[in-house]
Each structure stands twice: as structure tokens, then as C-alpha cells.
Short mmCIF file of C-alpha atoms in Angstrom, two decimals:
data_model
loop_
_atom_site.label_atom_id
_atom_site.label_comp_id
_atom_site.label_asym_id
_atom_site.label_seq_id
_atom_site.Cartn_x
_atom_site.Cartn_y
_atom_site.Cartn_z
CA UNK A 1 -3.52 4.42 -25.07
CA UNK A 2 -5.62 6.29 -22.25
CA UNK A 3 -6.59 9.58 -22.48
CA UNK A 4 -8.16 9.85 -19.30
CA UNK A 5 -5.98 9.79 -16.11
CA UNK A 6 -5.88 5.93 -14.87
CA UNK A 7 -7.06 6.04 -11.05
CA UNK A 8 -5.91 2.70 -9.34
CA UNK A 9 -5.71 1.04 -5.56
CA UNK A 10 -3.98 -1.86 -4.29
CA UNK A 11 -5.55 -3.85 -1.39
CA UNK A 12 -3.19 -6.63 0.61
CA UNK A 13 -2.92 -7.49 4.24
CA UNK A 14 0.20 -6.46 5.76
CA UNK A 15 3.51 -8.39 4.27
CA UNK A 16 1.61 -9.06 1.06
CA UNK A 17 3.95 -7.03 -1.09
CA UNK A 18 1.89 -4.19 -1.77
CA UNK A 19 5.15 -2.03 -1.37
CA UNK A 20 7.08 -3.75 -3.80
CA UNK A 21 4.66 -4.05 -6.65
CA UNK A 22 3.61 -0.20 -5.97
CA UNK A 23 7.31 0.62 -6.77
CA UNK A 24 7.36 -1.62 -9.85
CA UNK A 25 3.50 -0.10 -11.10
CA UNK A 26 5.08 3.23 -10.39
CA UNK A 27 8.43 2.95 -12.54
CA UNK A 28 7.10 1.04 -15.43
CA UNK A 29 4.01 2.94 -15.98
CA UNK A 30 4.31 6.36 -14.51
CA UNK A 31 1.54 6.28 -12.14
CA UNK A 32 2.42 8.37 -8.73
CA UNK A 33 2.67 5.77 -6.12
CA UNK A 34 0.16 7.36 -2.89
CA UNK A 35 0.77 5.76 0.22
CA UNK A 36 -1.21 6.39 2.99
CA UNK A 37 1.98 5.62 5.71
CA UNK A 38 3.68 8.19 3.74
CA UNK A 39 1.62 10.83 4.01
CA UNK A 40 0.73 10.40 7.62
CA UNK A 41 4.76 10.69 8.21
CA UNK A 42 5.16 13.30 6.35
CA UNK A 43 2.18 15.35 8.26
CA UNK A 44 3.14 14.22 11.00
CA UNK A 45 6.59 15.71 10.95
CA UNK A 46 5.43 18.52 9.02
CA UNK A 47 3.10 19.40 11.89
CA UNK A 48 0.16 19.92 10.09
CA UNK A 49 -3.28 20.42 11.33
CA UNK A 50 -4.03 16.91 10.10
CA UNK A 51 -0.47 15.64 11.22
CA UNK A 52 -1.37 16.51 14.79
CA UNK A 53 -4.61 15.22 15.25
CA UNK A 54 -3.34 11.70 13.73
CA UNK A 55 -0.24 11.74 16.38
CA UNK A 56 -2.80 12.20 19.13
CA UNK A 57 -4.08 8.68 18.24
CA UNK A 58 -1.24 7.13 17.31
CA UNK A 59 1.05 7.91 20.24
CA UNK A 60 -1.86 6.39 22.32
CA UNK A 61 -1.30 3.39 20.02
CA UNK A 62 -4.87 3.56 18.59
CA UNK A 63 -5.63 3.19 14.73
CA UNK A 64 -5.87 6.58 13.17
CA UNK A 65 -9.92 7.32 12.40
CA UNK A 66 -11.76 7.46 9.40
CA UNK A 67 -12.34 10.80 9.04
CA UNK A 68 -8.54 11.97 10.07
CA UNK A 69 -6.83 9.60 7.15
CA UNK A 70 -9.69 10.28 4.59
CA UNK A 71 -9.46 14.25 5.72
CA UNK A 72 -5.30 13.84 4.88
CA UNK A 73 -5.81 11.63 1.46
CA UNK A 74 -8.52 13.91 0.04
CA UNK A 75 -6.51 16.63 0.74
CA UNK A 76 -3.40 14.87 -1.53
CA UNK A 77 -5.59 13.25 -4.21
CA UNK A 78 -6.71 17.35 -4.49
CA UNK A 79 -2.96 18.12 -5.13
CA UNK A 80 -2.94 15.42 -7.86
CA UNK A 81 -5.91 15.85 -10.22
CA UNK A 82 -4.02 16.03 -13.43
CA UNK A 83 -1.61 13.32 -12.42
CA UNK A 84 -2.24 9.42 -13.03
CA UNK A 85 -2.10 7.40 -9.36
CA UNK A 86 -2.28 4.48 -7.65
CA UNK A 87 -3.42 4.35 -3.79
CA UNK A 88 -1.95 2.67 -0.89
CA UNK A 89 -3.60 1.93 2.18
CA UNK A 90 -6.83 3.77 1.26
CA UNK A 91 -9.14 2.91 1.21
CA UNK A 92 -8.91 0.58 4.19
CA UNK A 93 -12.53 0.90 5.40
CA UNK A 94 -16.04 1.16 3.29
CA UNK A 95 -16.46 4.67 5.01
CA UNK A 96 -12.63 5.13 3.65
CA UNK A 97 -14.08 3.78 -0.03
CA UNK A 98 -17.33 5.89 0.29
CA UNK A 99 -15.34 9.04 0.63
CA UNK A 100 -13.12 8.45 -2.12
CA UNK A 101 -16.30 7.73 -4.18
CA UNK A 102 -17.31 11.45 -4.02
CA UNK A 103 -14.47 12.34 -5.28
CA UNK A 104 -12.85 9.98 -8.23
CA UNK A 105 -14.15 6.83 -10.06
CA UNK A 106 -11.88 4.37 -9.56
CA UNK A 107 -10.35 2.04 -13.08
CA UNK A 108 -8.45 -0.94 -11.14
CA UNK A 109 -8.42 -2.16 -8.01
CA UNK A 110 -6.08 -5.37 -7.45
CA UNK A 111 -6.10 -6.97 -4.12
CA UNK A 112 -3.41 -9.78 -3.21
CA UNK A 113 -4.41 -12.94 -1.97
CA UNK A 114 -1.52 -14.37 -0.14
CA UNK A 115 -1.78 -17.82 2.15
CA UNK A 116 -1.24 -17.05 6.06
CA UNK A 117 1.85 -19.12 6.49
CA UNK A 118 3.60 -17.16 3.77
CA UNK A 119 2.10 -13.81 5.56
CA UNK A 120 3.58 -15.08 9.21
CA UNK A 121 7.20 -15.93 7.55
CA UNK A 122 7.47 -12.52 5.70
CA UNK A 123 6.53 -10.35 8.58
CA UNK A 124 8.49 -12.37 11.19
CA UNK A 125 11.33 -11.86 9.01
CA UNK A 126 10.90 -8.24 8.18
CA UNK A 127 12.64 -5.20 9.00
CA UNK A 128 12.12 -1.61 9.33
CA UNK A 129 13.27 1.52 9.16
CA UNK A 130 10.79 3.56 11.02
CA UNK A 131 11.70 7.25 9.66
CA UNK A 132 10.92 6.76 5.91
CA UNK A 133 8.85 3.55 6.30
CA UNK A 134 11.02 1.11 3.96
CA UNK A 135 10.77 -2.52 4.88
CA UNK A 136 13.26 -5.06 4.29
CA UNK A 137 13.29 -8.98 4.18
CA UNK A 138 16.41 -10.58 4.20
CA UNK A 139 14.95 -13.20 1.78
CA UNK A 140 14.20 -10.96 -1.00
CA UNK A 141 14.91 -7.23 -0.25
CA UNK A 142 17.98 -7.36 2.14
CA UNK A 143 19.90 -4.08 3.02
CA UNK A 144 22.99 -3.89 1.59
CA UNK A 145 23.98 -4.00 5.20
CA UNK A 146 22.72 -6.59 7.56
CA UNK A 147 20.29 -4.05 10.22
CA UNK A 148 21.19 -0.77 8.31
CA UNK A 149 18.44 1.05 6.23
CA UNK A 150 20.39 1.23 2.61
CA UNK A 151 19.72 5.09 2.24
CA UNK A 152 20.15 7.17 5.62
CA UNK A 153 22.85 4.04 7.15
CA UNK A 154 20.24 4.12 10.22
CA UNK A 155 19.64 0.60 11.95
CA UNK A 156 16.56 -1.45 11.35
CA UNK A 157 13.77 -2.51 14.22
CA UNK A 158 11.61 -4.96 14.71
CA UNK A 159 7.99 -4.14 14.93
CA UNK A 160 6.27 -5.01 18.14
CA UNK A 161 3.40 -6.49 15.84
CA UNK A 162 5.21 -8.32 13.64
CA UNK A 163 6.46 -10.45 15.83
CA UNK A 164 4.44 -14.00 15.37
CA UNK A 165 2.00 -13.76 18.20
CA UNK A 166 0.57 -10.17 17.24
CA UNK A 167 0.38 -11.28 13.40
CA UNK A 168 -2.79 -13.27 13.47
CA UNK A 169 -4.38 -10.79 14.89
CA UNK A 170 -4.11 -8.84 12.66
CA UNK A 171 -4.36 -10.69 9.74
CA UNK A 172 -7.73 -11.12 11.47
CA UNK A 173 -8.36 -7.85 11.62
CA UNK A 174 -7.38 -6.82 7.98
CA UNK A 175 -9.88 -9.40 6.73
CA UNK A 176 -12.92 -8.85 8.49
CA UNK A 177 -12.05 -4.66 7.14
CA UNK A 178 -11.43 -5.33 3.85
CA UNK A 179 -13.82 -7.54 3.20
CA UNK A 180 -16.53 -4.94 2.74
CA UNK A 181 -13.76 -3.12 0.52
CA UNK A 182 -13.35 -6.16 -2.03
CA UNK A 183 -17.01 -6.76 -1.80
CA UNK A 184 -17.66 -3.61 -3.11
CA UNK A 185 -15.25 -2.88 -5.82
CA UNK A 186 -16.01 -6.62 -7.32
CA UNK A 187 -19.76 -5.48 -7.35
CA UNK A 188 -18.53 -2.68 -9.77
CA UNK A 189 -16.59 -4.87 -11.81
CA UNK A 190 -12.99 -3.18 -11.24
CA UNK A 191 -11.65 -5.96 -8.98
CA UNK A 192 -9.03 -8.09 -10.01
CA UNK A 193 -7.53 -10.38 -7.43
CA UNK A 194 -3.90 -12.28 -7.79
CA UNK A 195 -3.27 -14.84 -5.80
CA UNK A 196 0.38 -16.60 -4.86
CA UNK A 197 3.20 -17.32 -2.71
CA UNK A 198 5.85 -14.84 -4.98
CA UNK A 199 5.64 -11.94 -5.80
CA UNK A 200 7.97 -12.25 -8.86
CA UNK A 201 5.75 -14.56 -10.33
CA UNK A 202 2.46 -13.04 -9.58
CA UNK A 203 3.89 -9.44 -11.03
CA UNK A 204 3.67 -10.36 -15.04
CA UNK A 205 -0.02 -10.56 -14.33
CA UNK A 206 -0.15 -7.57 -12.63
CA UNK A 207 1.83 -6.12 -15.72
CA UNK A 208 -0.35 -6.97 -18.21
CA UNK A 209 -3.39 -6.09 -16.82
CA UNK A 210 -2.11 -2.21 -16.06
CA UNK A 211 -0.39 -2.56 -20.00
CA UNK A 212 -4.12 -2.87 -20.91
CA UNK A 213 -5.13 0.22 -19.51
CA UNK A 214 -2.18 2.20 -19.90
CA UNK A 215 0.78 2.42 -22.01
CA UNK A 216 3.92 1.00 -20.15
CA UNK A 217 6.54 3.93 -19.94
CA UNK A 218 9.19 1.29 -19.89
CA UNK A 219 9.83 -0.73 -23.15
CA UNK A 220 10.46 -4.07 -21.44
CA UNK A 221 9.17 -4.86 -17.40
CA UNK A 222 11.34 -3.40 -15.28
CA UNK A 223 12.10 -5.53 -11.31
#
């Protein structure tokens, strides 16, 4: 159905289910699933150029700059011109979405619109396992063992800032950010919003609006 490569983002505040509907884009339609947390881990441990300069920040518990996270994506999105994608966590900022804008038109951008009290539940409830990244709920995506990451059998932790107090802030802070972001991308026309308390039932909308664009690699949606 396309013959040109299909260049996607998702936008979502944390505990949104960004994660989980990446995984799901990525397995029934191909699409390599770029994640900004990823790749900062993997410089980061790599020691990279890049790698170092973001641990500088982050150790001193600042937000890693603009120009060091667009620096590390550019660099990846490089690595990946023949390849169809989907972006997560970039662009976070308009100077983020500006530099990617040199660089790539974008097809899709989808941006989940979840209410606050289901936001505060989902990240009071969620656990991580800081190496890889991989978050777990024990709602909907428990570890097979209760405080044990499923793949390395290394326990879980509680983020510091998702514990209630710390996650209006920065739900706060998320909004006023992306705002610009969404602003943008619906002035282009390539914004498509999805809005819910599930994500199982917001996903079969999110599935047919990718089918449109690009032929599923699955025959049937895959969970």
C-alpha cells in the first residue's frame, strides 16, 4: 500500500500507554519502534560522546537539553533512512519538532488524551525495571513474578516521581511542553488524537488508522 517509508510519532504524558501501543504498532505493522529512553540508555552505557554529556545532566537530576537528545535522535533517525519508524519521546519540545523538521516530513502523529485520575492510578501503581526501561502495572502488564522484571529476574523500583505527590507536577509540566507540539502538528493536518480510559479499547482505532497508511504485516491485530 505505501511506497514511501511511513514516518510516525506518538505523543502521551507519562503512564498514557505510549509503551504498550508502540509495541503493538511495531509488531503488527513493521514499523521500528524509536524510543528516546532507549537510546539515551544505550549511550549512556555505551559511553558515547553523546552518552556522556546526557549523564552529566541527568546524574544532577536535570532534564536532558534540547540540543543533547535532538543531537542523539538525529544521529539514529540517520542510521534508519530506509527503514519505516515510529518515534518515542521526540519530539518533546517545539525546538525538539523544529529539528526533526529539517530532517523528515512527518505522516502521523497520534497523541493520547488520557483523564488525570486514570494518569495518577497507573503511575502510582507502576513498576520499573530501571536497566532496560520496561514498566509494569500489576493491573494490566504484571511480571510473571510479583517485583521481578520478567526477562533479566532483577527486582522492580518505584520511581521517586511516580509516587502521587510528584505526578501532578508533572503532568503539569508535560502539558504546558506539548502543547506547542500538538499545536503544531494539528496545524499541518497529521494529528490525530484518541482519547480514553483503556488502552485495549482505544487500540482498534489506532489500528485502523496506521492500516490506512500502511499495510498491516499481521493478518489479524495482534495484543
Amino acid at each position: 500500500m505505501a511506497s514511501k517509508l511511513l514516518r510516525a510519532v506518538i505523543l502521551g504524558p507519562p503512564g498514557s500507554g505510549k509503551g504498550t501501543v508502540c509495541q503493538r504498532i511495531a509488531q503488527n505493522f513493521g514499523l521500528q519502534h524509536l524510543s528516546s529512553g532507549h537510546f539515551l540508555r544505550e549511550n549512556i552505557k555505551a559511553n558515547t560522546e553523546v552518552g556522556g554529556m546526557a549523564k552529566q545532566y541527568i546524574e544532577k537530576g536535570l532534564l536532558v537539553p534540547d540540543h543533547v537528545i535532538t543531537r542523539l535522535m538525529l544521529l539514529e533517525l540517520e542510521n534508519r533512512r530506509d527503514q519505516h519508524w515510529l518515534l518515542d519521546g521526540f519530539p518533546r519540545t517545539l525546538v525538539q519538532a523544529e529539528a526533526l523538521d529539517k530532517i523528515c516530513e512527518l505522516d502521523l502523529v497520534i497523541t493520547l488524551n488520557i483523564p488525570f485520575e486514570t494518569l495518577k492510578d497507573r503511575l502510582s501503581r507502576r513498576w520499573i525495571h530501571p536497566p532496560s526501561g520496561r514498566v509494569y502495572n500489576p493491573d494490566f502488564n504484571p511480571p510473571h513474578v510479583h517485583g521481578v522484571d520478567d526477562i533479566t529476574g532483577e527486582p522492580l523500583v518505584q520511581q521517586e516521581d511516580d509516587r502521587p505527590e510528584a505526578v501532578a507536577a508533572r503532568l503539569r509540566q508535560y502539558k504546558e511542553v506539548a502543547k506547542p507540539v500538538i499545536e503544531l502538528y494539528k496545524s499541518r493536518g497529521v494529528l490525530h488524537q484518541f482519547s480514553g480510559t483503556e488502552t485495549n479499547k482505544i487500540w482498534p482505532y489506532v489500528y485502523t488508522l496506521f492500516s490506512n497508511k500502511i499495510t498491516p504485516i499481521q493478518s489479524k491485530e495482534a495484543y
